[in-house]
Tab-separated table of C-alpha atoms and ligand atoms in Angstrom:
chain	number	residue	atom	x	y	z
I	1	MET	CA	4.723	3.418	-19.659
I	2	ILE	CA	5.987	5.403	-16.945
I	3	GLN	CA	8.071	2.583	-15.326
I	4	ASN	CA	10.060	2.514	-18.653
I	5	LEU	CA	11.667	5.792	-17.848
I	6	LYS	CA	15.266	6.166	-16.922
I	7	PRO	CA	15.851	6.163	-13.089
I	8	TRP	CA	17.122	9.714	-13.196
I	9	LEU	CA	13.930	10.887	-14.733
I	10	LEU	CA	11.675	8.923	-12.378
I	11	THR	CA	13.426	10.673	-9.606
I	12	ALA	CA	13.025	14.103	-11.187
I	13	LEU	CA	9.612	13.408	-11.944
I	14	ALA	CA	8.629	12.441	-8.422
I	15	LEU	CA	10.605	15.368	-6.976
I	16	TYR	CA	8.421	17.702	-8.847
I	17	GLY	CA	5.258	15.639	-7.925
I	18	LEU	CA	4.473	14.989	-11.562
I	19	GLN	CA	4.349	11.287	-11.253
I	20	SER	CA	1.526	9.054	-10.631
I	21	ALA	CA	0.978	5.518	-10.122
I	22	HIS	CA	-2.365	3.612	-10.706
I	23	ALA	CA	-5.258	1.388	-8.981
I	24	GLN	CA	-4.928	-2.345	-8.566
I	25	ASN	CA	-2.392	-4.101	-6.317
I	26	PRO	CA	0.225	-2.951	-5.450
I	27	PHE	CA	-0.966	0.583	-6.198
I	28	ILE	CA	2.564	2.266	-6.208
I	29	THR	CA	4.714	0.773	-8.762
I	30	ASN	CA	7.531	3.267	-9.427
I	31	GLN	CA	9.533	2.267	-6.203
I	32	PHE	CA	9.071	0.044	-3.180
I	33	THR	CA	6.908	1.166	-0.389
I	34	ALA	CA	5.831	-0.532	2.754
I	35	ASP	CA	3.964	0.102	6.220
I	36	PRO	CA	1.264	2.279	4.737
I	37	THR	CA	-0.374	4.763	6.965
I	38	ALA	CA	-3.427	6.377	5.057
I	39	ARG	CA	-4.906	9.529	6.274
I	40	VAL	CA	-7.899	11.772	4.801
I	41	PHE	CA	-6.892	15.566	4.692
I	42	GLY	CA	-9.475	17.573	2.850
I	43	ASP	CA	-10.959	15.531	0.097
I	44	ARG	CA	-7.741	13.463	-0.688
I	45	VAL	CA	-6.380	10.477	0.802
I	46	TYR	CA	-2.548	10.586	1.714
I	47	VAL	CA	-0.417	7.623	2.130
I	48	TYR	CA	2.597	8.156	4.114
I	49	PRO	CA	4.666	4.802	3.659
I	50	SER	CA	8.038	3.619	4.248
I	51	HIS	CA	10.495	3.399	1.516
I	52	ASP	CA	12.410	0.236	1.030
I	53	ILE	CA	15.510	0.598	-1.181
I	54	PRO	CA	17.909	-2.057	-2.150
I	55	ALA	CA	21.151	-2.355	-0.067
I	56	ALA	CA	24.384	-1.333	-1.935
I	57	PRO	CA	27.932	-0.804	-0.939
I	58	GLY	CA	27.883	1.814	1.820
I	59	ARG	CA	24.049	1.930	1.830
I	60	GLY	CA	22.469	-0.104	4.507
I	61	ARG	CA	22.950	-3.898	5.526
I	62	ALA	CA	22.499	-6.499	2.878
I	63	GLY	CA	19.621	-8.775	3.507
I	64	TRP	CA	17.897	-6.309	5.867
I	65	PHE	CA	15.628	-3.320	5.693
I	66	VAL	CA	17.314	-0.309	4.042
I	67	MET	CA	15.325	2.856	4.311
I	68	GLU	CA	16.668	6.093	3.786
I	69	ASP	CA	13.664	8.569	3.389
I	70	TYR	CA	9.889	8.941	3.132
I	71	HIS	CA	7.817	10.029	0.271
I	72	VAL	CA	4.033	10.959	0.487
I	73	PHE	CA	1.373	9.976	-2.166
I	74	SER	CA	-2.180	11.092	-2.413
I	75	SER	CA	-5.177	10.387	-4.391
I	76	ALA	CA	-8.623	11.895	-4.733
I	77	ASN	CA	-10.187	8.597	-5.876
I	78	LEU	CA	-7.927	5.799	-4.558
I	79	ILE	CA	-7.188	5.014	-8.282
I	80	ASP	CA	-4.853	7.763	-9.586
I	81	TRP	CA	-1.813	8.428	-7.200
I	82	THR	CA	0.524	11.271	-7.151
I	83	ASP	CA	3.829	10.838	-5.712
I	84	HIS	CA	4.680	14.249	-4.065
I	85	GLY	CA	8.458	13.104	-3.596
I	86	VAL	CA	10.528	13.155	-0.607
I	87	ILE	CA	9.300	14.624	2.534
I	88	VAL	CA	11.989	13.611	5.138
I	89	THR	CA	15.151	12.113	4.844
I	90	GLN	CA	17.745	10.681	7.410
I	91	ASN	CA	20.727	13.032	6.802
I	92	LYS	CA	18.369	16.186	7.163
I	93	VAL	CA	17.412	15.483	10.627
I	94	PRO	CA	19.643	16.561	13.020
I	95	TRP	CA	19.420	13.837	15.720
I	96	VAL	CA	19.376	10.885	13.323
I	97	LYS	CA	22.511	8.666	13.023
I	98	PRO	CA	23.811	9.441	9.433
I	99	ASP	CA	23.877	6.170	7.355
I	100	SER	CA	21.570	4.186	9.547
I	101	TYR	CA	19.215	3.662	6.798
I	102	SER	CA	16.336	2.894	9.399
I	103	MET	CA	13.459	5.155	8.754
I	104	TRP	CA	10.796	2.720	9.531
I	105	ALA	CA	7.085	2.811	9.586
I	106	PRO	CA	5.819	6.424	9.981
I	107	ASP	CA	2.290	8.206	10.762
I	108	CYS	CA	1.082	11.640	9.805
I	109	ILE	CA	-1.830	13.522	11.639
I	110	GLN	CA	-3.345	17.001	11.318
I	111	ARG	CA	-4.005	19.440	14.212
I	112	ASN	CA	-4.793	22.975	14.411
I	113	GLY	CA	-3.808	23.324	10.725
I	114	LYS	CA	-0.372	21.531	11.234
I	115	TYR	CA	0.907	18.346	9.989
I	116	PHE	CA	2.672	16.227	12.465
I	117	PHE	CA	4.712	13.407	10.829
I	118	TYR	CA	6.053	10.732	13.327
I	119	PHE	CA	9.003	8.521	12.344
I	120	PRO	CA	11.165	5.920	14.015
I	121	THR	CA	14.801	5.595	13.395
I	122	THR	CA	18.202	5.409	15.085
I	123	PRO	CA	19.537	8.323	16.828
I	124	LYS	CA	23.193	9.494	17.037
I	125	ASP	CA	23.008	10.297	20.653
I	126	THR	CA	21.923	7.369	22.783
I	127	THR	CA	22.043	9.207	26.215
I	128	ILE	CA	18.518	10.814	25.211
I	129	ASN	CA	16.325	7.745	25.092
I	130	GLY	CA	18.893	4.752	25.426
I	131	ARG	CA	20.070	2.675	22.608
I	132	GLY	CA	18.027	1.336	19.623
I	133	PHE	CA	15.116	3.068	17.846
I	134	THR	CA	13.415	6.185	18.996
I	135	ILE	CA	10.678	8.463	17.539
I	136	GLY	CA	10.952	12.002	16.206
I	137	VAL	CA	8.413	14.379	14.775
I	138	ALA	CA	8.563	16.727	11.674
I	139	VAL	CA	6.121	19.641	11.261
I	140	ALA	CA	4.541	21.010	8.209
I	141	ASP	CA	1.670	23.469	7.006
I	142	LYS	CA	0.578	21.173	4.426
I	143	PRO	CA	0.225	17.300	4.138
I	144	THR	CA	2.964	17.332	1.388
I	145	GLY	CA	5.457	19.264	3.418
I	146	PRO	CA	7.899	20.943	3.526
I	147	PHE	CA	8.225	18.949	6.789
I	148	VAL	CA	10.632	20.619	9.445
I	149	PRO	CA	12.009	17.938	11.786
I	150	GLN	CA	12.231	18.897	15.392
I	151	PRO	CA	15.900	19.037	16.684
I	152	LEU	CA	15.282	16.053	19.109
I	153	PRO	CA	13.360	12.911	19.202
I	154	ILE	CA	10.358	12.446	21.799
I	155	LYS	CA	11.855	12.197	25.243
I	156	GLY	CA	10.715	8.931	26.893
I	157	VAL	CA	9.986	6.960	23.838
I	158	ARG	CA	12.083	3.870	22.739
I	159	GLY	CA	10.783	2.016	19.904
I	160	ILE	CA	9.308	1.691	16.548
I	161	ASP	CA	5.961	2.163	14.417
I	162	PRO	CA	4.455	5.266	15.877
I	163	ASN	CA	0.765	5.872	15.595
I	164	VAL	CA	-1.429	8.828	16.721
I	165	LEU	CA	-4.897	8.976	17.701
I	166	ILE	CA	-6.559	12.321	18.405
I	167	ASP	CA	-9.721	11.361	20.450
I	168	LYS	CA	-13.100	12.974	20.221
I	169	ASP	CA	-12.315	15.081	23.185
I	170	GLY	CA	-9.202	16.307	21.746
I	171	GLN	CA	-6.745	14.231	23.758
I	172	ALA	CA	-4.031	12.969	21.505
I	173	TYR	CA	-2.378	9.566	22.119
I	174	LEU	CA	0.946	8.177	20.757
I	175	TYR	CA	1.287	4.530	20.333
I	176	TRP	CA	4.225	2.548	19.466
I	177	SER	CA	6.073	-0.881	19.841
I	178	GLN	CA	9.082	-2.414	21.321
I	179	GLY	CA	8.358	-5.946	21.934
I	180	ASN	CA	5.193	-4.815	23.619
I	181	ILE	CA	2.565	-2.139	22.287
I	182	TYR	CA	2.731	0.984	24.191
I	183	GLY	CA	0.435	4.051	24.445
I	184	ALA	CA	0.882	7.505	26.105
I	185	LYS	CA	-1.108	10.747	26.100
I	186	LEU	CA	0.528	13.386	24.041
I	187	LYS	CA	0.774	17.081	25.061
I	188	ASP	CA	-1.280	19.548	23.036
I	189	ASN	CA	1.793	20.465	21.337
I	190	MET	CA	1.817	17.003	19.889
I	191	LEU	CA	5.585	17.007	20.490
I	192	GLU	CA	5.918	15.638	24.026
I	193	LEU	CA	4.445	12.831	26.150
I	194	ALA	CA	1.896	14.246	28.648
I	195	ALA	CA	2.238	11.092	31.010
I	196	GLU	CA	4.259	7.967	31.426
I	197	PRO	CA	3.680	5.369	28.511
I	198	LYS	CA	1.340	2.513	29.588
I	199	THR	CA	1.966	-1.163	28.382
I	200	LEU	CA	-1.159	-2.449	26.377
I	201	SER	CA	-0.689	-5.800	28.239
I	202	GLU	CA	-3.856	-7.603	27.213
I	203	LEU	CA	-2.445	-8.678	23.830
I	204	PRO	CA	-1.054	-11.958	23.055
I	205	THR	CA	2.283	-12.628	25.080
I	206	LYS	CA	3.920	-15.165	22.606
I	207	GLY	CA	5.057	-13.917	19.097
I	208	LEU	CA	6.146	-10.500	18.124
I	209	LYS	CA	3.536	-7.876	18.127
I	210	GLU	CA	4.342	-4.416	16.217
I	211	GLY	CA	2.720	-1.736	13.963
I	212	PRO	CA	-0.055	-0.502	16.229
I	213	TYR	CA	-2.824	1.312	14.358
I	214	VAL	CA	-5.538	2.594	16.699
I	215	PHE	CA	-8.914	4.189	15.487
I	216	GLU	CA	-12.494	4.833	16.963
I	217	ARG	CA	-15.692	3.660	15.426
I	218	LYS	CA	-18.923	3.989	17.019
I	219	GLY	CA	-17.628	4.326	20.495
I	220	ILE	CA	-15.298	1.336	20.048
I	221	TYR	CA	-11.518	1.906	20.105
I	222	TYR	CA	-9.703	-0.583	17.859
I	223	LEU	CA	-6.167	-1.593	18.424
I	224	THR	CA	-5.017	-3.290	15.472
I	225	TYR	CA	-1.408	-4.578	14.944
I	226	PRO	CA	0.670	-7.332	13.166
I	227	HIS	CA	1.408	-10.274	15.153
I	228	VAL	CA	3.374	-13.531	14.595
I	229	GLU	CA	0.911	-16.159	15.863
I	230	ASN	CA	2.519	-18.991	13.748
I	231	LYS	CA	5.481	-18.250	11.383
I	232	THR	CA	4.895	-14.826	9.910
I	233	GLU	CA	2.888	-11.715	10.600
I	234	ARG	CA	-0.889	-11.548	10.367
I	235	LEU	CA	-3.060	-8.599	11.027
I	236	GLU	CA	-4.928	-8.932	14.337
I	237	TYR	CA	-7.290	-6.727	16.468
I	238	ALA	CA	-8.417	-5.884	20.021
I	239	THR	CA	-10.937	-3.406	21.139
I	240	SER	CA	-11.719	-1.410	24.181
I	241	THR	CA	-14.116	1.293	25.449
I	242	SER	CA	-11.091	3.746	25.910
I	243	PRO	CA	-7.937	4.731	24.245
I	244	LEU	CA	-5.648	3.089	26.548
I	245	GLY	CA	-7.644	-0.146	27.125
I	246	PRO	CA	-8.090	-2.508	28.806
I	247	PHE	CA	-8.353	-4.223	25.420
I	248	THR	CA	-9.895	-7.531	24.596
I	249	VAL	CA	-8.462	-9.430	21.580
I	250	LYS	CA	-11.054	-9.962	19.011
I	251	GLY	CA	-9.470	-11.759	15.813
I	252	VAL	CA	-7.737	-11.676	12.737
I	253	ILE	CA	-8.092	-8.985	9.918
I	254	MET	CA	-5.891	-10.578	7.384
I	255	ASP	CA	-4.332	-13.998	7.557
I	256	GLU	CA	-0.509	-14.618	7.006
I	257	SER	CA	0.660	-14.255	3.524
I	258	PRO	CA	0.462	-17.457	1.615
I	259	THR	CA	3.683	-16.584	-0.094
I	260	GLY	CA	5.743	-16.059	2.962
I	261	CYS	CA	6.300	-12.281	3.137
I	262	TRP	CA	7.377	-12.015	6.871
I	263	THR	CA	5.955	-8.662	7.792
I	264	ASN	CA	2.670	-6.951	7.247
I	265	HIS	CA	1.954	-3.516	8.379
I	266	HIS	CA	-1.410	-1.610	7.789
I	267	SER	CA	-3.768	1.165	8.470
I	268	LEU	CA	-7.578	1.591	8.068
I	269	LEU	CA	-9.737	4.275	7.206
I	270	PRO	CA	-13.193	5.235	5.946
I	271	PHE	CA	-13.355	7.355	2.856
I	272	LYS	CA	-16.644	8.370	0.688
I	273	ASN	CA	-18.742	5.673	2.793
I	274	GLN	CA	-16.426	2.805	2.306
I	275	TRP	CA	-13.629	1.298	4.810
I	276	TYR	CA	-10.481	0.326	3.451
I	277	LEU	CA	-7.342	-1.751	4.478
I	278	PHE	CA	-3.949	-0.452	3.462
I	279	TYR	CA	-1.190	-3.005	3.925
I	280	HIS	CA	1.919	-4.255	2.109
I	281	HIS	CA	3.224	-7.426	0.437
I	282	ASN	CA	6.378	-8.243	-1.524
I	283	ASP	CA	4.798	-8.205	-4.939
I	284	LEU	CA	7.554	-6.387	-6.788
I	285	SER	CA	10.198	-8.434	-5.018
I	286	PRO	CA	9.037	-11.888	-4.526
I	287	ASN	CA	12.349	-13.304	-3.771
I	288	PHE	CA	13.250	-10.869	-1.087
I	289	ASP	CA	10.628	-9.707	1.632
I	290	LYS	CA	12.363	-6.453	2.631
I	291	ASN	CA	11.555	-4.730	-0.726
I	292	ARG	CA	7.673	-4.297	-0.290
I	293	SER	CA	4.961	-2.880	-2.140
I	294	VAL	CA	1.655	-1.263	-0.618
I	295	ARG	CA	-1.794	-2.367	-1.462
I	296	ILE	CA	-5.492	-1.483	-0.665
I	297	ASP	CA	-8.487	-3.783	-0.354
I	298	SER	CA	-12.032	-2.850	0.921
I	299	LEU	CA	-12.925	-3.878	4.467
I	300	SER	CA	-16.248	-4.129	6.312
I	301	PHE	CA	-17.683	-4.353	9.848
I	302	ALA	CA	-20.439	-7.024	11.201
I	303	ALA	CA	-23.391	-5.480	12.849
I	304	ASP	CA	-21.788	-6.078	16.464
I	305	GLY	CA	-18.773	-4.060	15.126
I	306	SER	CA	-16.340	-6.959	14.602
I	307	ILE	CA	-14.080	-6.589	11.466
I	308	ASN	CA	-15.000	-9.010	8.728
I	309	LYS	CA	-11.583	-10.759	7.456
I	310	VAL	CA	-10.082	-9.144	4.338
I	311	GLN	CA	-8.959	-11.305	1.461
I	312	PRO	CA	-6.004	-9.819	-0.196
I	313	THR	CA	-6.592	-9.177	-3.833
I	314	LEU	CA	-4.594	-8.095	-6.851
I	315	ARG	CA	-7.533	-6.321	-8.372
I	316	GLY	CA	-7.593	-3.729	-5.485
I	317	VAL	CA	-10.274	-1.096	-5.162
I	318	GLY	CA	-12.329	1.055	-7.335
I	319	LEU	CA	-13.284	1.124	-11.032
I	320	THR	CA	-10.768	1.016	-13.936
I	321	SER	CA	-11.809	3.304	-16.928
I	322	ALA	CA	-12.306	1.191	-20.150
I	323	GLN	CA	-10.210	3.856	-21.916
I	324	GLN	CA	-7.122	3.179	-19.748
I	325	LYS	CA	-4.735	0.397	-20.014
I	326	ILE	CA	-6.431	-2.597	-18.177
I	327	GLN	CA	-3.872	-4.649	-16.475
I	328	LEU	CA	-5.532	-8.131	-16.779
I	329	ASP	CA	-2.686	-9.554	-14.694
I	330	ARG	CA	-4.226	-7.794	-11.639
I	331	TYR	CA	-7.065	-10.231	-12.028
I	332	SER	CA	-10.237	-10.889	-10.017
I	333	ARG	CA	-10.360	-14.360	-11.094
I	334	LEU	CA	-7.839	-16.479	-13.027
I	335	SER	CA	-8.409	-19.989	-14.359
I	336	LYS	CA	-6.500	-22.856	-12.396
I	337	GLN	CA	-5.034	-24.139	-15.645
I	338	GLY	CA	-3.842	-22.521	-18.892
I	339	ALA	CA	-3.330	-19.001	-17.381
I	340	THR	CA	-0.486	-17.818	-15.304
I	341	ILE	CA	0.866	-14.330	-14.358
I	342	ALA	CA	4.474	-13.561	-15.036
I	343	PHE	CA	6.726	-10.448	-14.829
I	344	LEU	CA	7.135	-8.610	-18.224
I	345	ASP	CA	10.806	-8.332	-17.477
I	346	THR	CA	12.472	-10.255	-14.689
I	347	ALA	CA	15.547	-7.872	-14.865
I	348	ASN	CA	13.278	-4.830	-14.269
I	349	LYS	CA	10.182	-6.024	-12.236
I	350	PHE	CA	8.898	-2.195	-12.028
I	351	GLN	CA	7.723	-2.851	-15.644
I	352	GLY	CA	4.837	-5.045	-13.906
I	353	TRP	CA	3.081	-8.188	-15.152
I	354	LYS	CA	1.635	-10.089	-18.059
I	355	THR	CA	-1.019	-12.669	-18.530
I	356	VAL	CA	0.438	-15.966	-19.989
I	357	PHE	CA	-2.092	-18.031	-21.589
I	358	SER	CA	-0.538	-21.326	-22.529
I	359	GLY	CA	-3.009	-22.405	-25.071
I	360	GLY	CA	-5.394	-24.701	-23.248
I	361	GLY	CA	-8.459	-23.445	-21.645
I	362	GLY	CA	-7.168	-20.530	-19.801
I	363	TRP	CA	-9.063	-17.491	-18.942
I	364	VAL	CA	-8.815	-14.349	-16.772
I	365	GLN	CA	-11.671	-12.115	-15.367
I	366	TYR	CA	-10.999	-8.493	-14.523
I	367	ASN	CA	-13.988	-6.858	-12.512
I	368	GLY	CA	-15.129	-3.159	-12.342
I	369	VAL	CA	-14.399	-1.797	-15.879
I	370	ALA	CA	-16.244	1.466	-16.461
I	371	PHE	CA	-17.482	1.804	-20.079
I	372	GLY	CA	-19.421	5.158	-19.372
I	373	GLN	CA	-22.128	6.150	-21.900
I	374	GLN	CA	-19.977	7.089	-24.935
I	375	LYS	CA	-19.817	4.353	-27.445
I	376	LEU	CA	-16.340	2.910	-27.678
I	377	LYS	CA	-15.604	1.707	-31.295
I	378	THR	CA	-12.074	-0.102	-31.053
I	379	VAL	CA	-9.997	-2.160	-28.672
I	380	SER	CA	-6.373	-2.228	-28.455
I	381	LEU	CA	-4.407	-5.118	-26.940
I	382	ARG	CA	-0.702	-5.273	-26.293
I	383	GLY	CA	0.364	-8.858	-26.833
I	384	THR	CA	2.735	-11.346	-28.304
I	385	SER	CA	2.464	-14.789	-29.862
I	386	SER	CA	5.048	-16.863	-31.275
I	387	ALA	CA	2.580	-18.936	-33.548
I	388	GLY	CA	-0.179	-16.263	-33.688
I	389	ALA	CA	-3.375	-16.403	-31.749
I	390	THR	CA	-6.884	-14.639	-31.540
I	391	VAL	CA	-7.967	-13.436	-28.199
I	392	GLN	CA	-11.594	-13.182	-27.407
I	393	ILE	CA	-12.876	-10.357	-24.895
I	394	ARG	CA	-16.299	-11.048	-23.409
I	395	LEU	CA	-18.240	-8.961	-21.056
I	396	ASP	CA	-19.209	-10.165	-17.597
I	397	ASN	CA	-18.421	-13.583	-17.696
I	398	ALA	CA	-17.699	-16.992	-19.982
I	399	SER	CA	-21.116	-16.682	-21.579
I	400	GLY	CA	-21.387	-12.845	-21.887
I	401	PRO	CA	-21.444	-11.186	-25.098
I	402	VAL	CA	-18.104	-11.164	-27.198
I	403	VAL	CA	-17.086	-7.640	-27.323
I	404	ALA	CA	-14.226	-8.011	-29.395
I	405	GLU	CA	-11.771	-10.476	-31.074
I	406	VAL	CA	-8.256	-9.388	-31.328
I	407	THR	CA	-5.540	-11.345	-33.513
I	408	VAL	CA	-2.011	-11.192	-32.311
I	409	PRO	CA	0.119	-11.958	-35.415
I	410	LYS	CA	2.834	-14.403	-35.275
I	411	GLY	CA	6.124	-13.040	-34.001
I	412	ALA	CA	8.509	-12.632	-31.074
I	413	ALA	CA	7.992	-9.009	-30.357
I	414	TRP	CA	5.441	-7.147	-28.414
I	415	GLN	CA	2.649	-5.738	-30.557
I	416	GLU	CA	-0.043	-3.220	-30.101
I	417	VAL	CA	-3.158	-4.630	-32.301
I	418	LYS	CA	-6.601	-3.247	-32.718
I	419	ALA	CA	-9.978	-4.648	-33.438
I	420	PRO	CA	-13.514	-3.177	-33.577
I	421	VAL	CA	-15.716	-3.284	-30.704
I	422	LEU	CA	-18.449	-5.587	-31.807
I	423	ALA	CA	-21.200	-5.077	-29.119
I	424	PHE	CA	-20.744	-2.059	-26.969
I	425	LYS	CA	-22.678	-1.884	-23.635
I	426	SER	CA	-22.482	1.106	-21.480
I	427	GLY	CA	-21.947	0.830	-17.742
I	428	THR	CA	-19.715	-1.274	-15.641
I	429	HIS	CA	-18.916	-4.552	-16.525
I	430	ALA	CA	-16.310	-7.384	-15.826
I	431	LEU	CA	-13.889	-8.418	-18.666
I	432	TYR	CA	-13.585	-12.133	-19.432
I	433	VAL	CA	-10.563	-12.673	-21.613
I	434	ALA	CA	-9.496	-15.991	-23.115
I	435	PRO	CA	-7.672	-17.318	-26.347
I	436	LYS	CA	-10.222	-18.100	-28.967
I	437	SER	CA	-11.133	-21.919	-28.987
I	438	GLY	CA	-8.097	-23.504	-30.718
I	439	ALA	CA	-5.667	-20.981	-30.473
I	440	GLY	CA	-2.337	-21.251	-29.425
I	441	ALA	CA	-0.299	-19.560	-26.882
I	442	VAL	CA	-0.557	-15.915	-26.426
I	443	GLU	CA	0.730	-13.470	-23.678
I	444	VAL	CA	-1.206	-10.141	-22.925
I	445	ASP	CA	0.117	-6.968	-21.296
I	446	TRP	CA	-2.956	-4.983	-21.150
I	447	VAL	CA	-6.134	-4.095	-23.132
I	448	ARG	CA	-7.647	-0.613	-23.750
I	449	PHE	CA	-10.918	0.665	-25.352
I	450	GLU	CA	-10.940	3.838	-27.626
Q	1	FUB	O1	9.412	-1.515	7.690
Q	1	FUB	C1	10.210	-1.904	8.808
Q	1	FUB	C2	9.425	-2.690	9.738
Q	1	FUB	O2	8.856	-3.805	9.327
Q	1	FUB	C3	8.204	-1.884	10.489
Q	1	FUB	O3	8.602	-0.843	11.287
Q	1	FUB	C4	7.535	-2.961	10.931
Q	1	FUB	O4	6.184	-2.704	11.348
Q	1	FUB	C5	7.587	-4.013	9.769
Q	1	FUB	O5	6.686	-3.700	8.808
């Protein structure tokens, strides 16, 4: 498992772009990631997230966001992700206050063969745009960089969470937030404002708003934004017939997190005829919500253009090959009793999760496993059971055919055990996994077919 590697090796692999992460949510598990802006460049999806790191002496402020640099990740299928390593870091941007650790939510857009990366952070020189956050740009010839930062931030912009829209007529707009959400035309060089910013004032006036993400679909401009209507942020949207409004508030894209992660931050895009919502949650840091992780779920529109609310999932998007490790703990459905999800190692949460069957009626269902056409003969399961237990794997649901029965021998250690595939069925199926009737407690890390 790549997460088992030493931190220095992980960093080295990331720097050389060799490391990948996988589908399911969160979809990046080698580091904390937040505020995902996803863009399609060519035939790949690129995700530009923020990079949360834990505070340490001399590194940021304990209990707050600590963000030093940005990585970019890409995928051709939304399932296998490549980490291309660091693209911009605070101490290599001439105007950034060193050791401010405030490289917050970014965006990246392509124009005339150049890639413009917009990022908010704290300036050294507060005479340029005043105190607090401002927004800068770094420019590259490729979506993965190298990005060359501009010597100064964009003049006239105070705030965070930049987002850029290039409209159908070629006019570019920069949006950002600072209490309110603002929008302004950009010059063709993408580096300077072309006009005074406009406050997009038709949005809710009570409760923090931030993280604007604007896109156009079928002549409707959608201004989407996290907003604290109650206690924590939820994702909302407003629409207009023009990029700078006036906007009409329409509704909620995603409710507040039930587990209390205070922020959410998102982007939306169509890819291969399906719309997706990229957002974040604190999956890998359940006790500290400023170490977040990025997620993807599918999104759809109603016939009148309104956005159907997205239910967050652990399963995420796309199919999982039967020949990959199928992480059942990123389930589609889980029984209310007898099965729970836990970290494999609470001291190293990057190792991921396991499904814990306590021995009475628990089950887990994982949808979208692609078996292909070629007959698979063996199933491997990584599990542990102090008393020993047999795990039954069915296709599709509780009454589907039993595809394998795998016995995890008695013992405290994790073991990789194999069993023959009893009934191979080609195509795409759900897996329904449960201890065999009468079996005792057993924990499962993953299953895989060969
Ligand atoms: O990641 C730091 C800040 O938290 C972002 O800029 C906000 O949108 C919120 O997600």
